Structures are given as structure tokens and as C-alpha cells.
Amino acid sequence: DETKFRNQIIILIMVSFGIRLGELLKLKVEDFRFGAISSLTVARRPDDPNDIRAIEPGVKRNGRILPIMDRDFSKVMDDYICEHRPSLDNKNKTGTSYLILSRDGN
């Protein structure tokens, strides 16, 4: 189901790139670029007006662009974004495009 697939994606991203939990929770769908040279952008978004969470996660380092070298990773991420995330996004109450959404759309 979508929640289990989302949890797998969380672990896969953290292990593959070594990013912190706060960085993971700030990722947006548009931070992933797929193509001949695929990449993940970890951006600082302090005091994001669209972030309605009571405790806003933060990126402790400077933003950076991380290359995606594994084609299997790109395929899994594309599958999550295009196939699994939309069912969570239908309940999205934040109005934002955060990559990781809770089961109820938060």
C-alpha cells in the first residue's frame, strides 16, 4: 500500500544520500530531477510560509545538489511520485508539494 511504499522511500533516501530527517521532511516533489543527469536538490527553506507544521523541520547545512547515480533508485522514485504519492496527495491539506505526506495527507 502507499504508506508502506512511502516508508520504504524514506529509508531508501536517507541511506542512499545520508540526509538528515529534517532535510528529508523538507523535500518537495520538484526537488527531484529525472533525465540524462538525475539529481536531488536539498534546499534550505527557513520560515516557509507554506509549512503549517507546529514544529517546522529544518535543514542545518547549506543547500546542495546531490547526483542520482543509480537508475533503479530513479525508477523507484519516479514510481512513488507518479503512482503512489497521488493517492496521499488527494487528501493533502497543506496545499504544498512536500514529498513525504502522512496517511491523512498532512
Coordinates of C-alpha atoms in Angstrom, one line a residue:
D1 CA 0.0 0.0 0.0
E2 CA 1.0 3.6 -0.4
T3 CA 2.1 4.1 3.3
K4 CA 4.4 1.1 3.2
F5 CA 5.9 2.2 -0.1
R6 CA 6.3 5.8 1.3
N7 CA 8.2 4.3 4.4
Q8 CA 10.4 2.3 2.0
I9 CA 11.2 5.6 0.1
I10 CA 12.1 7.3 3.4
I11 CA 14.6 4.7 4.3
L12 CA 16.0 4.5 0.8
I13 CA 16.6 8.3 0.6
M14 CA 18.2 8.5 4.0
V15 CA 20.5 5.6 3.4
S16 CA 21.4 6.5 -0.2
F17 CA 22.2 10.2 0.4
G18 CA 22.9 10.4 4.2
I19 CA 20.5 13.3 4.6
R20 CA 19.1 14.2 8.0
L21 CA 15.4 13.7 9.0
G22 CA 14.7 17.5 8.9
E23 CA 16.1 17.6 5.4
L24 CA 14.0 14.7 4.3
L25 CA 10.8 16.3 5.6
K26 CA 11.5 19.5 3.7
L27 CA 11.9 17.8 0.4
K28 CA 9.4 18.7 -2.3
V29 CA 8.5 16.7 -5.4
E30 CA 10.1 19.4 -7.6
D31 CA 13.5 18.8 -5.8
F32 CA 13.9 15.6 -7.9
R33 CA 15.1 16.0 -11.5
F34 CA 15.0 12.9 -13.7
G35 CA 16.7 12.7 -17.0
A36 CA 20.2 12.1 -18.5
I37 CA 21.7 13.6 -15.4
S38 CA 19.3 13.0 -12.5
S39 CA 19.6 14.9 -9.2
L40 CA 18.1 15.7 -5.8
T41 CA 18.2 19.2 -4.5
V42 CA 18.3 19.7 -0.8
A43 CA 17.2 23.3 -0.3
R44 CA 17.1 25.4 2.8
R45 CA 13.6 26.7 3.3
P46 CA 13.6 28.5 6.6
D47 CA 10.3 30.0 7.8
D48 CA 8.5 28.6 4.8
P49 CA 5.0 30.3 4.9
N50 CA 3.5 27.1 3.3
D51 CA 4.8 24.9 6.1
I52 CA 1.9 24.6 8.6
R53 CA 3.6 22.1 10.9
A54 CA 3.7 23.2 14.6
I55 CA 7.4 22.2 14.7
E56 CA 9.0 23.0 11.4
P57 CA 11.8 20.7 10.4
G58 CA 15.0 22.4 9.4
V59 CA 18.0 22.0 7.1
K60 CA 21.1 22.5 9.2
R61 CA 23.6 22.8 6.4
N62 CA 23.8 24.8 3.2
G63 CA 21.6 23.5 0.4
R64 CA 23.2 21.2 -2.1
I65 CA 22.5 19.3 -5.3
L66 CA 23.1 15.5 -5.0
P67 CA 23.6 13.4 -8.2
I68 CA 21.4 10.3 -8.5
M69 CA 23.7 7.7 -10.0
D70 CA 21.5 4.6 -9.5
R71 CA 18.9 4.1 -12.3
D72 CA 17.0 1.7 -10.1
F73 CA 16.7 4.5 -7.5
S74 CA 15.4 6.9 -10.1
K75 CA 12.8 4.3 -11.3
V76 CA 11.6 3.7 -7.7
M77 CA 11.3 7.4 -7.0
D78 CA 9.5 8.1 -10.3
D79 CA 7.1 5.2 -9.5
Y80 CA 6.4 6.7 -6.0
I81 CA 5.9 10.3 -7.3
C82 CA 3.7 9.3 -10.2
E83 CA 1.8 6.2 -8.9
H84 CA 1.8 6.1 -5.1
R85 CA 2.0 9.7 -3.8
P86 CA -1.1 10.9 -5.7
S87 CA -3.4 8.9 -3.5
L88 CA -1.9 10.6 -0.5
D89 CA -1.9 13.9 -2.3
N90 CA -5.7 13.7 -2.8
K91 CA -6.0 14.2 0.9
N92 CA -3.3 16.8 1.1
K93 CA -4.4 19.6 3.4
T94 CA -1.2 21.6 3.2
G95 CA -1.6 22.7 -0.4
T96 CA 2.1 22.1 -0.9
S97 CA 4.1 19.5 -2.8
Y98 CA 6.1 18.0 0.0
L99 CA 7.5 14.6 -1.0
I100 CA 6.6 12.9 2.3
L101 CA 2.9 13.1 3.4
S102 CA 1.2 11.4 6.2
R103 CA -1.5 8.8 5.7
D104 CA -4.2 11.5 6.2
G105 CA -2.5 14.0 3.8
N106 CA -0.6 16.1 6.3

